[in-house]
Amino acid sequence: MKIVKEALAGTLESSDLMVKVAPASDGTLDIVINSEVIRQFGAQIEKVVRDTLGKLDVTEGLVVIEDKGALDCAICARLQTAVLRGAECQDLDWSVLS
């Protein structure tokens, strides 16, 4: 799935996160994670982000995560929403996301 425009999902409320996606100008996948709990859960947050992007077949773009202590399921849902908005996808096979 190709990200063709900037998109946002989420909030900056406690226990939530804001996800921003944008097209990549150089064909790479850049992930930026800012979190209040990066020391304790940074590796897990990155794993969830990379796994979710892999399931969506996103190989290039800029993904910025502003985490306020969200659970894995919230990270996955917000990221899926942002990517789908940024890709303007209409025909997603939802079974790949379960």
mmCIF file of C-alpha atoms in Angstrom:
data_model
loop_
_atom_site.group_PDB
_atom_site.id
_atom_site.type_symbol
_atom_site.label_atom_id
_atom_site.label_comp_id
_atom_site.label_asym_id
_atom_site.label_seq_id
_atom_site.Cartn_x
_atom_site.Cartn_y
_atom_site.Cartn_z
ATOM 1 C CA MET A 1 0.000 0.000 0.000
ATOM 2 C CA LYS A 2 1.402 3.366 -0.973
ATOM 3 C CA ILE A 3 0.937 6.479 1.140
ATOM 4 C CA VAL A 4 -0.034 9.243 -1.280
ATOM 5 C CA LYS A 5 -0.969 12.083 1.085
ATOM 6 C CA GLU A 6 -0.524 13.227 4.669
ATOM 7 C CA ALA A 7 -3.027 11.850 7.155
ATOM 8 C CA LEU A 8 -3.633 11.859 10.916
ATOM 9 C CA ALA A 9 -5.388 9.589 13.379
ATOM 10 C CA GLY A 10 -5.757 9.700 17.138
ATOM 11 C CA THR A 11 -5.488 12.274 19.896
ATOM 12 C CA LEU A 12 -2.905 13.485 22.373
ATOM 13 C CA GLU A 13 -5.054 12.505 25.353
ATOM 14 C CA SER A 14 -3.648 10.279 28.086
ATOM 15 C CA SER A 15 -3.536 6.584 27.099
ATOM 16 C CA ASP A 16 -3.885 7.436 23.399
ATOM 17 C CA LEU A 17 -1.563 8.432 20.577
ATOM 18 C CA MET A 18 -1.420 10.611 17.498
ATOM 19 C CA VAL A 19 -0.205 9.030 14.269
ATOM 20 C CA LYS A 20 0.876 11.069 11.263
ATOM 21 C CA VAL A 21 1.774 9.472 7.946
ATOM 22 C CA ALA A 22 3.172 11.175 4.867
ATOM 23 C CA PRO A 23 4.607 10.095 1.521
ATOM 24 C CA ALA A 24 8.349 9.499 1.358
ATOM 25 C CA SER A 25 10.316 11.701 -0.990
ATOM 26 C CA ASP A 26 13.223 9.264 -1.186
ATOM 27 C CA GLY A 27 11.459 5.876 -1.240
ATOM 28 C CA THR A 28 12.396 4.867 2.318
ATOM 29 C CA LEU A 29 10.336 3.956 5.355
ATOM 30 C CA ASP A 30 11.106 6.280 8.263
ATOM 31 C CA ILE A 31 9.503 5.707 11.658
ATOM 32 C CA VAL A 32 9.749 8.327 14.403
ATOM 33 C CA ILE A 33 8.432 7.399 17.843
ATOM 34 C CA ASN A 34 8.042 9.917 20.647
ATOM 35 C CA SER A 35 6.589 8.430 23.810
ATOM 36 C CA GLU A 36 6.261 9.195 27.482
ATOM 37 C CA VAL A 37 7.024 5.520 28.144
ATOM 38 C CA ILE A 38 9.769 4.965 25.553
ATOM 39 C CA ARG A 39 12.250 3.608 28.103
ATOM 40 C CA GLN A 40 9.896 0.926 29.364
ATOM 41 C CA PHE A 41 7.966 0.064 26.195
ATOM 42 C CA GLY A 42 9.866 1.536 23.240
ATOM 43 C CA ALA A 43 10.831 -1.841 21.767
ATOM 44 C CA GLN A 44 7.236 -3.113 21.999
ATOM 45 C CA ILE A 45 5.808 0.056 20.458
ATOM 46 C CA GLU A 46 8.233 -0.226 17.540
ATOM 47 C CA LYS A 47 7.391 -3.925 17.096
ATOM 48 C CA VAL A 48 3.652 -3.190 16.916
ATOM 49 C CA VAL A 49 4.248 -0.359 14.441
ATOM 50 C CA ARG A 50 6.501 -2.445 12.176
ATOM 51 C CA ASP A 51 4.189 -5.494 12.337
ATOM 52 C CA THR A 52 1.156 -3.388 11.455
ATOM 53 C CA LEU A 53 2.937 -1.657 8.579
ATOM 54 C CA GLY A 54 4.080 -5.061 7.339
ATOM 55 C CA LYS A 55 0.519 -6.411 7.341
ATOM 56 C CA LEU A 56 -0.574 -3.359 5.366
ATOM 57 C CA ASP A 57 2.374 -3.812 2.969
ATOM 58 C CA VAL A 58 3.660 -0.283 3.594
ATOM 59 C CA THR A 59 7.285 -0.138 2.454
ATOM 60 C CA GLU A 60 7.837 3.588 2.109
ATOM 61 C CA GLY A 61 6.715 6.738 3.827
ATOM 62 C CA LEU A 62 7.141 8.769 6.978
ATOM 63 C CA VAL A 63 5.349 7.584 10.115
ATOM 64 C CA VAL A 64 5.414 9.779 13.215
ATOM 65 C CA ILE A 65 4.024 8.426 16.488
ATOM 66 C CA GLU A 66 3.294 10.734 19.441
ATOM 67 C CA ASP A 67 2.426 8.233 22.183
ATOM 68 C CA LYS A 68 0.833 9.059 25.526
ATOM 69 C CA GLY A 69 0.866 5.532 26.950
ATOM 70 C CA ALA A 70 -1.464 3.760 24.511
ATOM 71 C CA LEU A 71 -2.048 0.013 24.558
ATOM 72 C CA ASP A 72 -0.908 -2.145 21.634
ATOM 73 C CA CYS A 73 -4.460 -2.441 20.273
ATOM 74 C CA ALA A 74 -4.807 1.358 20.177
ATOM 75 C CA ILE A 75 -1.440 1.734 18.443
ATOM 76 C CA CYS A 76 -2.481 -0.789 15.806
ATOM 77 C CA ALA A 77 -5.917 0.779 15.262
ATOM 78 C CA ARG A 78 -4.649 4.361 15.029
ATOM 79 C CA LEU A 79 -1.849 3.347 12.650
ATOM 80 C CA GLN A 80 -4.243 1.389 10.417
ATOM 81 C CA THR A 81 -6.585 4.365 10.270
ATOM 82 C CA ALA A 82 -3.838 6.848 9.402
ATOM 83 C CA VAL A 83 -2.382 4.592 6.705
ATOM 84 C CA LEU A 84 -5.784 3.909 5.141
ATOM 85 C CA ARG A 85 -6.538 7.642 5.087
ATOM 86 C CA GLY A 86 -3.130 8.433 3.614
ATOM 87 C CA ALA A 87 -3.344 5.721 0.985
ATOM 88 C CA GLU A 88 -6.943 6.547 0.029
ATOM 89 C CA CYS A 89 -7.545 2.808 0.005
ATOM 90 C CA GLN A 90 -10.984 1.557 -0.985
ATOM 91 C CA ASP A 91 -10.446 -2.180 -1.487
ATOM 92 C CA LEU A 92 -8.535 -3.465 1.553
ATOM 93 C CA ASP A 93 -8.593 -7.174 2.393
ATOM 94 C CA TRP A 94 -9.488 -6.786 6.079
ATOM 95 C CA SER A 95 -8.483 -10.390 6.866
ATOM 96 C CA VAL A 96 -4.780 -9.421 6.731
ATOM 97 C CA LEU A 97 -5.242 -7.189 9.770
ATOM 98 C CA SER A 98 -6.528 -9.768 12.223
#
